[in-house]
Amino acid sequence: MPELPEVEVTRRGIAPQLAGRVISGVSVREPRLRWPVPKEVHRLAGRTVRAVRRRGKYLLLDCGDGHLILHLGMSGSLRVLPHGTPAQKHDHFDLLLGDRLLRLRDPRRFGAVLWTTADIDGHPLLAHLGVEPLSRALQPAHLHRLTRAHRAAIKQFLMDGRRIVGVGNIYANESLFRARINPRRPANRLSLAQCENLSRQIKRTLQAAIRAGGSSLRDYVGADGAAGYFQQRYWVYDRAGQKCRRCGALIRKISQGQRSTYYCPTCQR
Ligand SMILES: [Zn+2]
């Protein structure tokens, strides 16, 4: 599933190719995505894409008087292709931009294409999203404050998109290892120093993933159809029973909120 780093790399890949371009039309081959593609998208022609932003895992194409909201769902990918490139199976939506097009391929159809002219921050899909982990808003003191009311485990706190958006299971596991914090520790028991370390490690973990994806950027938005999920070397994620890369102890796996948690019992006390 595309996580925040894949979505951010997608944004960085498509933004320079879209910004300032005039929309010449759309092509909807399959409107039955996670939600039906609204008919209003057929009236987008003539608008200019001013900027491509991201909120959580949503990509927002700012068209001046409204936003096209795109989500990659479970299996989606976006590519910029020359005008007239034949569509293949699962290529459900094109945004036409003169000599090029932005194409959504989504085999499982959990992705989304939506249009809104209302205030974007107040959109029902976005209004409840928590702080952006890569933004300056995620400061140690802010994380410390956010965690005070939460007796639940810090791992589950990190997975709650209403608090911090888009960390996801892989990056929650990896960030907690790097910060040497036990994933079961109650969130409100973290010290300010631990919050300082954790906020730094969340940013580093996500930035490292974005860098790993950045090197495969051409493939990601290229014509080969590769979804481009990043190959990474993890500290703990999906490594149950294997030796900790730092201390050699065996990585443990537990279940928290129906998601798998991996941690080193020695490094993360
Ligand atoms: Zn260890």
Short mmCIF file of C-alpha atoms and ligand atoms in Angstrom, two decimals:
data_model
loop_
_atom_site.label_atom_id
_atom_site.label_comp_id
_atom_site.label_asym_id
_atom_site.label_seq_id
_atom_site.Cartn_x
_atom_site.Cartn_y
_atom_site.Cartn_z
CA MET A 1 0.00 0.00 0.00
CA PRO A 2 1.40 3.45 -0.82
CA GLU A 3 2.42 5.12 2.41
CA LEU A 4 3.20 8.78 3.02
CA PRO A 5 6.73 8.59 1.51
CA GLU A 6 5.44 7.05 -1.74
CA VAL A 7 2.74 9.70 -1.94
CA GLU A 8 5.24 12.48 -1.28
CA VAL A 9 7.63 11.10 -3.92
CA THR A 10 4.71 10.92 -6.34
CA ARG A 11 3.90 14.54 -5.54
CA ARG A 12 7.49 15.63 -6.15
CA GLY A 13 7.52 13.65 -9.38
CA ILE A 14 4.31 14.99 -10.88
CA ALA A 15 4.23 18.53 -9.48
CA PRO A 16 6.81 20.09 -11.87
CA GLN A 17 5.07 18.44 -14.83
CA LEU A 18 1.62 19.70 -13.83
CA ALA A 19 2.07 23.10 -12.23
CA GLY A 20 1.04 25.92 -14.55
CA ARG A 21 -0.52 23.55 -17.11
CA VAL A 22 -4.05 24.07 -18.42
CA ILE A 23 -6.45 21.16 -18.11
CA SER A 24 -7.77 20.22 -21.53
CA GLY A 25 -10.19 17.55 -20.34
CA VAL A 26 -10.57 14.32 -18.42
CA SER A 27 -11.07 10.71 -19.40
CA VAL A 28 -12.97 8.53 -16.96
CA ARG A 29 -12.90 4.90 -18.01
CA GLU A 30 -14.07 3.49 -14.68
CA PRO A 31 -15.97 5.80 -12.32
CA ARG A 32 -16.43 3.14 -9.64
CA LEU A 33 -13.43 3.82 -7.43
CA ARG A 34 -13.60 3.98 -3.65
CA TRP A 35 -16.24 6.64 -4.19
CA PRO A 36 -17.84 7.35 -7.59
CA VAL A 37 -15.82 9.82 -9.64
CA PRO A 38 -18.09 12.91 -9.62
CA LYS A 39 -19.55 14.19 -12.90
CA GLU A 40 -18.16 17.67 -12.17
CA VAL A 41 -14.69 16.51 -13.24
CA HIS A 42 -15.92 16.69 -16.85
CA ARG A 43 -16.15 20.46 -16.44
CA LEU A 44 -12.52 20.94 -15.36
CA ALA A 45 -11.28 21.88 -18.83
CA GLY A 46 -9.84 25.39 -19.02
CA ARG A 47 -8.65 25.50 -15.43
CA THR A 48 -4.95 25.81 -14.61
CA VAL A 49 -3.21 23.49 -12.15
CA ARG A 50 -1.59 26.03 -9.84
CA ALA A 51 0.14 23.67 -7.43
CA VAL A 52 0.21 20.06 -6.30
CA ARG A 53 0.08 19.72 -2.53
CA ARG A 54 -0.23 16.82 -0.12
CA ARG A 55 -2.24 16.40 3.05
CA GLY A 56 -1.68 13.01 4.69
CA LYS A 57 -1.92 10.58 1.80
CA TYR A 58 -4.18 12.83 -0.28
CA LEU A 59 -2.77 14.71 -3.25
CA LEU A 60 -4.45 18.05 -3.84
CA LEU A 61 -4.33 19.67 -7.25
CA ASP A 62 -5.04 23.33 -6.64
CA CYS A 63 -7.05 24.62 -9.59
CA GLY A 64 -7.76 28.09 -8.23
CA ASP A 65 -11.49 27.83 -7.67
CA GLY A 66 -11.35 24.24 -6.45
CA HIS A 67 -9.22 21.20 -5.75
CA LEU A 68 -8.97 17.84 -7.46
CA ILE A 69 -8.39 15.36 -4.64
CA LEU A 70 -6.50 12.18 -5.54
CA HIS A 71 -5.79 9.16 -3.35
CA LEU A 72 -3.83 6.06 -4.35
CA GLY A 73 -5.83 3.68 -2.15
CA MET A 74 -4.31 0.22 -1.78
CA SER A 75 -2.65 -0.22 -5.14
CA GLY A 76 -2.82 3.03 -7.10
CA SER A 77 -0.06 4.84 -8.95
CA LEU A 78 0.07 8.08 -10.90
CA ARG A 79 2.16 8.68 -13.99
CA VAL A 80 2.64 11.55 -16.37
CA LEU A 81 2.58 10.24 -19.94
CA PRO A 82 2.56 11.73 -23.45
CA HIS A 83 -0.84 12.62 -24.86
CA GLY A 84 -2.39 9.68 -26.69
CA THR A 85 -0.62 6.93 -24.72
CA PRO A 86 -3.02 3.97 -25.00
CA ALA A 87 -4.74 3.07 -21.74
CA GLN A 88 -4.26 -0.38 -20.34
CA LYS A 89 -6.33 -2.42 -17.97
CA HIS A 90 -6.76 -0.67 -14.59
CA ASP A 91 -5.99 2.78 -16.08
CA HIS A 92 -9.22 4.28 -14.77
CA PHE A 93 -8.70 8.02 -14.95
CA ASP A 94 -6.72 10.55 -17.02
CA LEU A 95 -6.36 14.25 -16.40
CA LEU A 96 -5.56 15.65 -19.86
CA LEU A 97 -3.08 18.53 -20.00
CA GLY A 98 -2.46 19.27 -23.68
CA ASP A 99 0.60 17.32 -24.79
CA ARG A 100 0.62 15.14 -21.69
CA LEU A 101 -1.72 13.44 -19.28
CA LEU A 102 -1.78 12.39 -15.64
CA ARG A 103 -2.95 8.76 -15.44
CA LEU A 104 -4.28 6.89 -12.42
CA ARG A 105 -3.78 3.14 -12.52
CA ASP A 106 -5.54 1.37 -9.67
CA PRO A 107 -6.10 -2.41 -9.95
CA ARG A 108 -7.99 -2.71 -6.68
CA ARG A 109 -10.02 0.49 -7.12
CA PHE A 110 -9.66 1.73 -3.54
CA GLY A 111 -8.23 4.99 -4.84
CA ALA A 112 -10.17 8.20 -5.20
CA VAL A 113 -10.73 11.05 -7.64
CA LEU A 114 -12.86 13.82 -6.14
CA TRP A 115 -13.51 17.48 -6.82
CA THR A 116 -14.40 20.22 -4.36
CA THR A 117 -14.83 23.96 -4.56
CA ALA A 118 -15.27 24.27 -0.79
CA ASP A 119 -12.55 25.17 1.71
CA ILE A 120 -10.07 22.31 1.29
CA ASP A 121 -8.98 22.15 4.94
CA GLY A 122 -12.59 21.70 5.97
CA HIS A 123 -13.27 18.86 3.52
CA PRO A 124 -14.76 15.85 5.34
CA LEU A 125 -11.82 13.65 4.31
CA LEU A 126 -9.22 16.14 5.51
CA ALA A 127 -10.73 18.08 8.40
CA HIS A 128 -9.87 15.50 11.05
CA LEU A 129 -6.33 14.73 9.93
CA GLY A 130 -3.65 15.27 12.54
CA VAL A 131 -0.39 17.18 12.35
CA GLU A 132 1.87 16.56 9.34
CA PRO A 133 4.90 14.61 10.60
CA LEU A 134 7.32 16.29 8.17
CA SER A 135 6.12 19.80 8.94
CA ARG A 136 7.56 22.19 11.47
CA ALA A 137 4.34 21.78 13.41
CA LEU A 138 5.58 18.43 14.74
CA GLN A 139 7.86 19.83 17.43
CA PRO A 140 8.94 17.92 20.56
CA ALA A 141 6.85 20.12 22.83
CA HIS A 142 3.83 19.64 20.57
CA LEU A 143 4.24 15.86 20.56
CA HIS A 144 4.64 15.93 24.34
CA ARG A 145 1.44 17.95 24.69
CA LEU A 146 -0.46 15.69 22.25
CA THR A 147 0.49 12.56 24.16
CA ARG A 148 -0.50 13.77 27.65
CA ALA A 149 -4.14 12.67 27.37
CA HIS A 150 -3.33 9.24 25.90
CA ARG A 151 -2.88 6.24 28.13
CA ALA A 152 -2.85 3.93 25.10
CA ALA A 153 0.45 2.53 23.84
CA ILE A 154 2.68 4.99 21.97
CA LYS A 155 2.65 2.69 18.92
CA GLN A 156 -1.12 3.01 18.68
CA PHE A 157 -0.91 6.74 19.25
CA LEU A 158 1.46 7.02 16.26
CA MET A 159 -0.95 5.01 14.11
CA ASP A 160 -3.87 7.33 14.92
CA GLY A 161 -4.14 9.68 11.95
CA ARG A 162 -6.23 12.14 13.95
CA ARG A 163 -3.11 12.90 16.05
CA ILE A 164 -0.26 12.58 13.54
CA VAL A 165 -1.22 11.83 9.97
CA GLY A 166 0.33 9.22 7.72
CA VAL A 167 3.07 7.61 9.85
CA GLY A 168 1.74 4.13 9.06
CA ASN A 169 2.69 0.76 10.50
CA ILE A 170 6.15 0.35 8.94
CA TYR A 171 7.34 3.82 9.92
CA ALA A 172 5.80 3.69 13.41
CA ASN A 173 7.78 0.50 14.10
CA GLU A 174 10.98 1.89 12.65
CA SER A 175 10.71 5.29 14.38
CA LEU A 176 10.17 3.69 17.79
CA PHE A 177 13.21 1.46 17.32
CA ARG A 178 15.37 4.40 16.31
CA ALA A 179 14.12 6.36 19.32
CA ARG A 180 14.70 3.31 21.58
CA ILE A 181 11.17 3.46 22.93
CA ASN A 182 9.16 0.34 23.77
CA PRO A 183 6.04 0.32 21.55
CA ARG A 184 3.85 -0.71 24.50
CA ARG A 185 4.82 2.26 26.64
CA PRO A 186 1.77 4.40 27.47
CA ALA A 187 1.94 7.56 25.34
CA ASN A 188 1.46 9.86 28.33
CA ARG A 189 4.47 8.32 30.10
CA LEU A 190 6.94 9.59 27.52
CA SER A 191 9.27 12.27 28.83
CA LEU A 192 9.90 15.49 26.94
CA ALA A 193 13.35 14.17 26.02
CA GLN A 194 11.79 11.00 24.60
CA CYS A 195 9.28 13.08 22.62
CA GLU A 196 12.16 15.15 21.29
CA ASN A 197 13.98 12.02 20.15
CA LEU A 198 10.82 10.41 18.78
CA SER A 199 9.73 13.44 16.73
CA ARG A 200 13.24 13.62 15.26
CA GLN A 201 13.27 9.89 14.44
CA ILE A 202 9.81 10.03 12.82
CA LYS A 203 11.06 12.76 10.49
CA ARG A 204 14.34 10.95 9.78
CA THR A 205 12.58 7.65 9.07
CA LEU A 206 10.13 9.24 6.65
CA GLN A 207 12.82 11.37 5.01
CA ALA A 208 15.05 8.32 4.50
CA ALA A 209 12.15 6.53 2.81
CA ILE A 210 11.51 9.56 0.59
CA ARG A 211 15.19 9.63 -0.36
CA ALA A 212 15.08 5.89 -1.16
CA GLY A 213 12.09 6.60 -3.38
CA GLY A 214 13.59 9.72 -4.83
CA SER A 215 16.36 7.67 -6.41
CA SER A 216 13.73 5.60 -8.22
CA LEU A 217 11.65 8.64 -9.11
CA ARG A 218 12.03 8.15 -12.83
CA ASP A 219 10.66 4.64 -12.58
CA TYR A 220 7.91 5.78 -10.33
CA VAL A 221 6.40 8.25 -12.73
CA GLY A 222 7.76 6.57 -15.86
CA ALA A 223 5.97 4.56 -18.49
CA ASP A 224 6.81 1.09 -17.24
CA GLY A 225 3.84 0.88 -14.89
CA ALA A 226 5.90 -0.01 -11.85
CA ALA A 227 4.14 1.11 -8.71
CA GLY A 228 7.53 1.83 -7.22
CA TYR A 229 7.13 0.64 -3.67
CA PHE A 230 10.44 1.37 -2.11
CA GLN A 231 12.91 -1.35 -1.29
CA GLN A 232 14.28 -0.55 2.12
CA ARG A 233 16.33 -2.19 4.78
CA TYR A 234 14.38 -2.18 8.01
CA TRP A 235 15.65 -2.21 11.58
CA VAL A 236 12.72 -4.20 13.00
CA TYR A 237 9.76 -4.21 10.60
CA ASP A 238 8.90 -7.73 9.38
CA ARG A 239 12.00 -9.14 11.10
CA ALA A 240 10.44 -11.31 13.86
CA GLY A 241 12.93 -13.89 15.13
CA GLN A 242 15.87 -12.28 13.35
CA LYS A 243 18.80 -10.65 15.12
CA CYS A 244 18.64 -6.97 16.01
CA ARG A 245 21.03 -5.10 13.73
CA ARG A 246 22.21 -3.08 16.71
CA CYS A 247 22.54 -5.56 19.61
CA GLY A 248 21.93 -9.06 18.26
CA ALA A 249 18.88 -9.83 20.43
CA LEU A 250 15.97 -11.51 18.64
CA ILE A 251 13.31 -9.17 17.28
CA ARG A 252 9.88 -9.80 18.79
CA LYS A 253 6.49 -9.53 17.17
CA ILE A 254 3.31 -8.64 19.04
CA SER A 255 -0.14 -7.49 17.99
CA GLN A 256 -1.41 -4.00 18.86
CA GLY A 257 -4.78 -2.84 17.61
CA GLN A 258 -4.82 -5.69 15.07
CA ARG A 259 -1.53 -4.50 13.56
CA SER A 260 1.82 -6.24 13.89
CA THR A 261 4.41 -4.54 16.04
CA TYR A 262 8.09 -5.47 15.82
CA TYR A 263 10.62 -4.41 18.41
CA CYS A 264 13.92 -5.26 20.04
CA PRO A 265 13.41 -6.21 23.71
CA THR A 266 16.91 -5.01 24.56
CA CYS A 267 17.13 -1.74 22.64
CA GLN A 268 13.54 -0.72 23.38
CA ARG A 269 12.99 -1.09 27.10
ZN ZN B 1 18.55 -4.44 19.83
#
